[in-house]
Amino acid sequence: LSRQIWNPLLAFVLMGGLLLGIAVLTGGQLGGGDIKLMALAGLSLGLRNIFLALAIGSILGTVIGLALMAAGRIRRNTPLPFGVFLGAGIFLAYLYGGSLWQWYMRG
């Protein structure tokens, strides 16, 4: 198979495996929907941008979670739906992934 097909397949397998491993290690704190969402997004985004999407989603979730805790809206152990932040990360990586990688590599 050509390189063009290996990249998204590898993104699918690696992201799905990574998040499945995290879910197992954390006792199910990460939902199956999050795993499936990111694995399938890997088919569209490819290897480089799927990890960018995960990073963006994680940063957004952390910042918003901390802001909600600071505002007293949630407590430390309150679960937040991660899929919303992953979706935002996927969207941003899809639109701006190439530009973000170029900016990062120049810096």
PDB file of C-alpha atoms in Angstrom:
ATOM      1  CA  LEU A   1       0.000   0.000   0.000  1.00  0.00           C
ATOM      2  CA  SER A   2       1.099   3.545  -0.633  1.00  0.00           C
ATOM      3  CA  ARG A   3       2.301   5.933   2.044  1.00  0.00           C
ATOM      4  CA  GLN A   4      -0.896   7.954   1.645  1.00  0.00           C
ATOM      5  CA  ILE A   5      -2.989   5.108   3.045  1.00  0.00           C
ATOM      6  CA  TRP A   6      -0.572   4.067   5.808  1.00  0.00           C
ATOM      7  CA  ASN A   7      -0.572   7.466   7.498  1.00  0.00           C
ATOM      8  CA  PRO A   8      -4.308   7.599   8.327  1.00  0.00           C
ATOM      9  CA  LEU A   9      -4.400   3.884   9.181  1.00  0.00           C
ATOM     10  CA  LEU A  10      -1.489   4.333  11.562  1.00  0.00           C
ATOM     11  CA  ALA A  11      -3.205   7.390  13.090  1.00  0.00           C
ATOM     12  CA  PHE A  12      -6.360   5.301  13.592  1.00  0.00           C
ATOM     13  CA  VAL A  13      -4.510   2.445  15.294  1.00  0.00           C
ATOM     14  CA  LEU A  14      -2.115   4.529  17.406  1.00  0.00           C
ATOM     15  CA  MET A  15      -4.699   7.025  18.665  1.00  0.00           C
ATOM     16  CA  GLY A  16      -7.279   4.334  19.346  1.00  0.00           C
ATOM     17  CA  GLY A  17      -4.679   2.227  21.140  1.00  0.00           C
ATOM     18  CA  LEU A  18      -3.312   5.155  23.142  1.00  0.00           C
ATOM     19  CA  LEU A  19      -6.719   6.258  24.379  1.00  0.00           C
ATOM     20  CA  LEU A  20      -7.828   2.674  25.036  1.00  0.00           C
ATOM     21  CA  GLY A  21      -4.692   2.210  27.134  1.00  0.00           C
ATOM     22  CA  ILE A  22      -5.439   5.408  29.056  1.00  0.00           C
ATOM     23  CA  ALA A  23      -9.016   4.244  29.643  1.00  0.00           C
ATOM     24  CA  VAL A  24      -7.826   0.897  30.992  1.00  0.00           C
ATOM     25  CA  LEU A  25      -5.145   2.452  33.202  1.00  0.00           C
ATOM     26  CA  THR A  26      -7.549   5.011  34.665  1.00  0.00           C
ATOM     27  CA  GLY A  27     -10.309   2.505  35.327  1.00  0.00           C
ATOM     28  CA  GLY A  28     -12.666   3.790  32.676  1.00  0.00           C
ATOM     29  CA  GLN A  29     -12.344   7.527  33.346  1.00  0.00           C
ATOM     30  CA  LEU A  30     -12.096   8.048  29.589  1.00  0.00           C
ATOM     31  CA  GLY A  31     -15.221   6.978  27.739  1.00  0.00           C
ATOM     32  CA  GLY A  32     -15.474   4.660  24.768  1.00  0.00           C
ATOM     33  CA  GLY A  33     -17.007   7.425  22.679  1.00  0.00           C
ATOM     34  CA  ASP A  34     -13.875   9.537  23.101  1.00  0.00           C
ATOM     35  CA  ILE A  35     -11.741   6.600  21.948  1.00  0.00           C
ATOM     36  CA  LYS A  36     -13.875   5.976  18.869  1.00  0.00           C
ATOM     37  CA  LEU A  37     -14.097   9.680  18.018  1.00  0.00           C
ATOM     38  CA  MET A  38     -10.335  10.163  18.032  1.00  0.00           C
ATOM     39  CA  ALA A  39      -9.582   6.884  16.267  1.00  0.00           C
ATOM     40  CA  LEU A  40     -11.955   7.737  13.428  1.00  0.00           C
ATOM     41  CA  ALA A  41     -10.723  11.335  13.291  1.00  0.00           C
ATOM     42  CA  GLY A  42      -7.251   9.869  12.764  1.00  0.00           C
ATOM     43  CA  LEU A  43      -8.475   8.500   9.432  1.00  0.00           C
ATOM     44  CA  SER A  44      -9.283  12.035   8.339  1.00  0.00           C
ATOM     45  CA  LEU A  45      -6.487  14.019   9.980  1.00  0.00           C
ATOM     46  CA  GLY A  46      -3.537  11.682   9.667  1.00  0.00           C
ATOM     47  CA  LEU A  47      -0.836  10.933  12.188  1.00  0.00           C
ATOM     48  CA  ARG A  48       0.589  14.397  12.757  1.00  0.00           C
ATOM     49  CA  ASN A  49      -2.689  16.278  13.067  1.00  0.00           C
ATOM     50  CA  ILE A  50      -4.491  13.717  15.232  1.00  0.00           C
ATOM     51  CA  PHE A  51      -1.884  14.198  17.950  1.00  0.00           C
ATOM     52  CA  LEU A  52      -2.239  17.963  17.504  1.00  0.00           C
ATOM     53  CA  ALA A  53      -6.009  17.559  17.931  1.00  0.00           C
ATOM     54  CA  LEU A  54      -5.455  15.596  21.159  1.00  0.00           C
ATOM     55  CA  ALA A  55      -3.084  18.280  22.468  1.00  0.00           C
ATOM     56  CA  ILE A  56      -5.488  21.117  21.616  1.00  0.00           C
ATOM     57  CA  GLY A  57      -8.441  19.262  23.152  1.00  0.00           C
ATOM     58  CA  SER A  58      -6.479  18.488  26.308  1.00  0.00           C
ATOM     59  CA  ILE A  59      -5.322  22.087  26.702  1.00  0.00           C
ATOM     60  CA  LEU A  60      -8.846  23.427  26.153  1.00  0.00           C
ATOM     61  CA  GLY A  61     -10.312  20.948  28.631  1.00  0.00           C
ATOM     62  CA  THR A  62      -7.704  21.812  31.236  1.00  0.00           C
ATOM     63  CA  VAL A  63      -8.099  25.580  30.876  1.00  0.00           C
ATOM     64  CA  ILE A  64     -11.891  25.485  30.924  1.00  0.00           C
ATOM     65  CA  GLY A  65     -11.957  22.965  33.783  1.00  0.00           C
ATOM     66  CA  LEU A  66      -9.627  25.127  35.871  1.00  0.00           C
ATOM     67  CA  ALA A  67     -11.675  28.237  35.075  1.00  0.00           C
ATOM     68  CA  LEU A  68     -14.882  26.474  36.141  1.00  0.00           C
ATOM     69  CA  MET A  69     -13.224  25.352  39.385  1.00  0.00           C
ATOM     70  CA  ALA A  70     -11.922  28.869  40.058  1.00  0.00           C
ATOM     71  CA  ALA A  71     -15.424  30.242  39.496  1.00  0.00           C
ATOM     72  CA  GLY A  72     -16.864  27.673  41.904  1.00  0.00           C
ATOM     73  CA  ARG A  73     -19.068  26.104  39.224  1.00  0.00           C
ATOM     74  CA  ILE A  74     -17.553  22.635  39.592  1.00  0.00           C
ATOM     75  CA  ARG A  75     -15.456  20.751  42.126  1.00  0.00           C
ATOM     76  CA  ARG A  76     -12.186  18.946  41.572  1.00  0.00           C
ATOM     77  CA  ASN A  77     -13.770  15.500  41.081  1.00  0.00           C
ATOM     78  CA  THR A  78     -16.651  16.663  38.881  1.00  0.00           C
ATOM     79  CA  PRO A  79     -16.452  14.818  35.541  1.00  0.00           C
ATOM     80  CA  LEU A  80     -16.334  16.965  32.400  1.00  0.00           C
ATOM     81  CA  PRO A  81     -17.339  15.559  29.013  1.00  0.00           C
ATOM     82  CA  PHE A  82     -14.037  15.365  27.137  1.00  0.00           C
ATOM     83  CA  GLY A  83     -15.602  14.779  23.721  1.00  0.00           C
ATOM     84  CA  VAL A  84     -16.581  18.439  23.406  1.00  0.00           C
ATOM     85  CA  PHE A  85     -12.959  19.525  23.789  1.00  0.00           C
ATOM     86  CA  LEU A  86     -11.719  16.748  21.517  1.00  0.00           C
ATOM     87  CA  GLY A  87     -14.223  17.863  18.886  1.00  0.00           C
ATOM     88  CA  ALA A  88     -12.886  21.415  19.101  1.00  0.00           C
ATOM     89  CA  GLY A  89      -9.332  20.085  18.820  1.00  0.00           C
ATOM     90  CA  ILE A  90     -10.254  18.007  15.766  1.00  0.00           C
ATOM     91  CA  PHE A  91     -11.930  20.998  14.135  1.00  0.00           C
ATOM     92  CA  LEU A  92      -8.982  23.320  14.778  1.00  0.00           C
ATOM     93  CA  ALA A  93      -6.421  20.715  13.679  1.00  0.00           C
ATOM     94  CA  TYR A  94      -8.416  20.104  10.497  1.00  0.00           C
ATOM     95  CA  LEU A  95      -8.589  23.800   9.643  1.00  0.00           C
ATOM     96  CA  TYR A  96      -5.222  25.035  10.893  1.00  0.00           C
ATOM     97  CA  GLY A  97      -3.065  21.951  11.466  1.00  0.00           C
ATOM     98  CA  GLY A  98      -0.625  22.665   8.654  1.00  0.00           C
ATOM     99  CA  SER A  99      -0.202  26.298   9.681  1.00  0.00           C
ATOM    100  CA  LEU A 100       0.245  25.400  13.349  1.00  0.00           C
ATOM    101  CA  TRP A 101       2.934  22.828  12.517  1.00  0.00           C
ATOM    102  CA  GLN A 102       4.785  25.330  10.325  1.00  0.00           C
ATOM    103  CA  TRP A 103       4.631  27.966  13.080  1.00  0.00           C
ATOM    104  CA  TYR A 104       5.841  25.464  15.679  1.00  0.00           C
ATOM    105  CA  MET A 105       8.717  24.188  13.560  1.00  0.00           C
ATOM    106  CA  ARG A 106       9.924  27.732  12.825  1.00  0.00           C
ATOM    107  CA  GLY A 107       9.954  28.680  16.539  1.00  0.00           C
TER     108      GLY A 107
END
